[in-house]
Amino acid sequence: LTDQAYPMLSATVATFLDPATSEATRRQIADTWCVDWVYLPHTWPVAEGTRTTLDATPWLEAVAHEGRGAVYRVKKVPLRDVVVL
């Protein structure tokens, strides 16, 4: 990802954090970027709807909340559960 220009990266982050973004699209972004953690800073809060959605996302584990900030761990699929086609 370091070869990508800031506007492209910024747009993708904005899509991930948009409360209207589907879970499937968020998951695709997380998989493409090999995301392990999602950080929502208290000092630059996201929409409350985004936090509510992320709290309910089954493949994210909320590990910390403080004020309007939060940290989530991305749950990985164990290799034994991966199906190769």
CSV table of C-alpha atoms in Angstrom, one decimal:
chain,number,residue,atom,x,y,z
A,1,LEU,CA,0.0,0.0,0.0
A,2,THR,CA,2.9,2.4,0.4
A,3,ASP,CA,3.0,2.8,-3.4
A,4,GLN,CA,-0.5,4.3,-3.4
A,5,ALA,CA,-1.1,8.0,-3.3
A,6,TYR,CA,-2.7,9.6,-0.2
A,7,PRO,CA,-6.0,10.5,-2.0
A,8,MET,CA,-6.6,6.8,-2.9
A,9,LEU,CA,-5.8,5.6,0.6
A,10,SER,CA,-7.9,8.4,2.2
A,11,ALA,CA,-10.9,7.5,0.0
A,12,THR,CA,-10.7,3.8,1.0
A,13,VAL,CA,-10.4,4.7,4.7
A,14,ALA,CA,-13.4,7.0,4.3
A,15,THR,CA,-15.4,4.2,2.6
A,16,PHE,CA,-14.5,1.8,5.5
A,17,LEU,CA,-15.6,4.3,8.1
A,18,ASP,CA,-18.8,5.4,6.3
A,19,PRO,CA,-21.8,4.1,8.3
A,20,ALA,CA,-23.6,3.3,5.0
A,21,THR,CA,-20.8,0.9,3.9
A,22,SER,CA,-21.9,-2.8,3.8
A,23,GLU,CA,-20.2,-5.3,5.9
A,24,ALA,CA,-19.0,-7.2,2.8
A,25,THR,CA,-17.3,-4.1,1.5
A,26,ARG,CA,-15.6,-3.4,4.9
A,27,ARG,CA,-14.5,-7.0,5.0
A,28,GLN,CA,-13.1,-6.8,1.4
A,29,ILE,CA,-11.1,-3.7,2.4
A,30,ALA,CA,-9.8,-5.3,5.6
A,31,ASP,CA,-8.8,-8.4,3.7
A,32,THR,CA,-7.1,-6.5,0.8
A,33,TRP,CA,-5.1,-4.3,3.3
A,34,CYS,CA,-4.4,-7.3,5.6
A,35,VAL,CA,-5.9,-5.3,8.5
A,36,ASP,CA,-5.3,-6.7,12.0
A,37,TRP,CA,-6.5,-3.7,14.0
A,38,VAL,CA,-9.1,-0.9,13.5
A,39,TYR,CA,-8.4,2.3,15.5
A,40,LEU,CA,-11.0,5.0,16.0
A,41,PRO,CA,-9.3,8.0,17.7
A,42,HIS,CA,-11.2,9.9,20.4
A,43,THR,CA,-9.8,13.2,19.0
A,44,TRP,CA,-11.1,12.6,15.4
A,45,PRO,CA,-14.4,10.8,16.1
A,46,VAL,CA,-16.3,8.9,13.4
A,47,ALA,CA,-20.0,8.9,13.1
A,48,GLU,CA,-21.8,7.2,16.0
A,49,GLY,CA,-23.5,4.9,13.4
A,50,THR,CA,-20.1,3.6,12.3
A,51,ARG,CA,-19.1,2.7,15.9
A,52,THR,CA,-22.4,1.0,16.5
A,53,THR,CA,-22.0,-1.0,13.2
A,54,LEU,CA,-18.4,-1.9,14.0
A,55,ASP,CA,-19.5,-3.0,17.5
A,56,ALA,CA,-21.9,-5.4,15.9
A,57,THR,CA,-19.6,-6.7,13.2
A,58,PRO,CA,-19.0,-10.4,13.9
A,59,TRP,CA,-15.4,-10.5,12.5
A,60,LEU,CA,-14.3,-7.5,14.7
A,61,GLU,CA,-13.6,-7.8,18.5
A,62,ALA,CA,-13.9,-4.6,20.5
A,63,VAL,CA,-10.9,-4.6,22.8
A,64,ALA,CA,-11.1,-1.0,24.1
A,65,HIS,CA,-13.4,2.0,24.2
A,66,GLU,CA,-12.8,5.3,25.7
A,67,GLY,CA,-14.8,8.4,25.1
A,68,ARG,CA,-15.6,8.4,21.3
A,69,GLY,CA,-12.5,6.3,20.6
A,70,ALA,CA,-12.2,2.5,20.1
A,71,VAL,CA,-9.9,-0.2,19.1
A,72,TYR,CA,-11.0,-3.4,17.4
A,73,ARG,CA,-9.1,-6.6,16.6
A,74,VAL,CA,-9.8,-8.3,13.3
A,75,LYS,CA,-10.7,-12.0,13.9
A,76,LYS,CA,-8.9,-14.2,11.4
A,77,VAL,CA,-10.3,-17.4,10.0
A,78,PRO,CA,-8.3,-20.4,11.2
A,79,LEU,CA,-6.6,-22.2,8.4
A,80,ARG,CA,-8.5,-25.4,9.2
A,81,ASP,CA,-11.7,-23.5,8.2
A,82,VAL,CA,-10.3,-22.3,4.8
A,83,VAL,CA,-11.8,-23.9,1.8
A,84,VAL,CA,-9.5,-24.1,-1.3
A,85,LEU,CA,-11.4,-24.3,-4.6
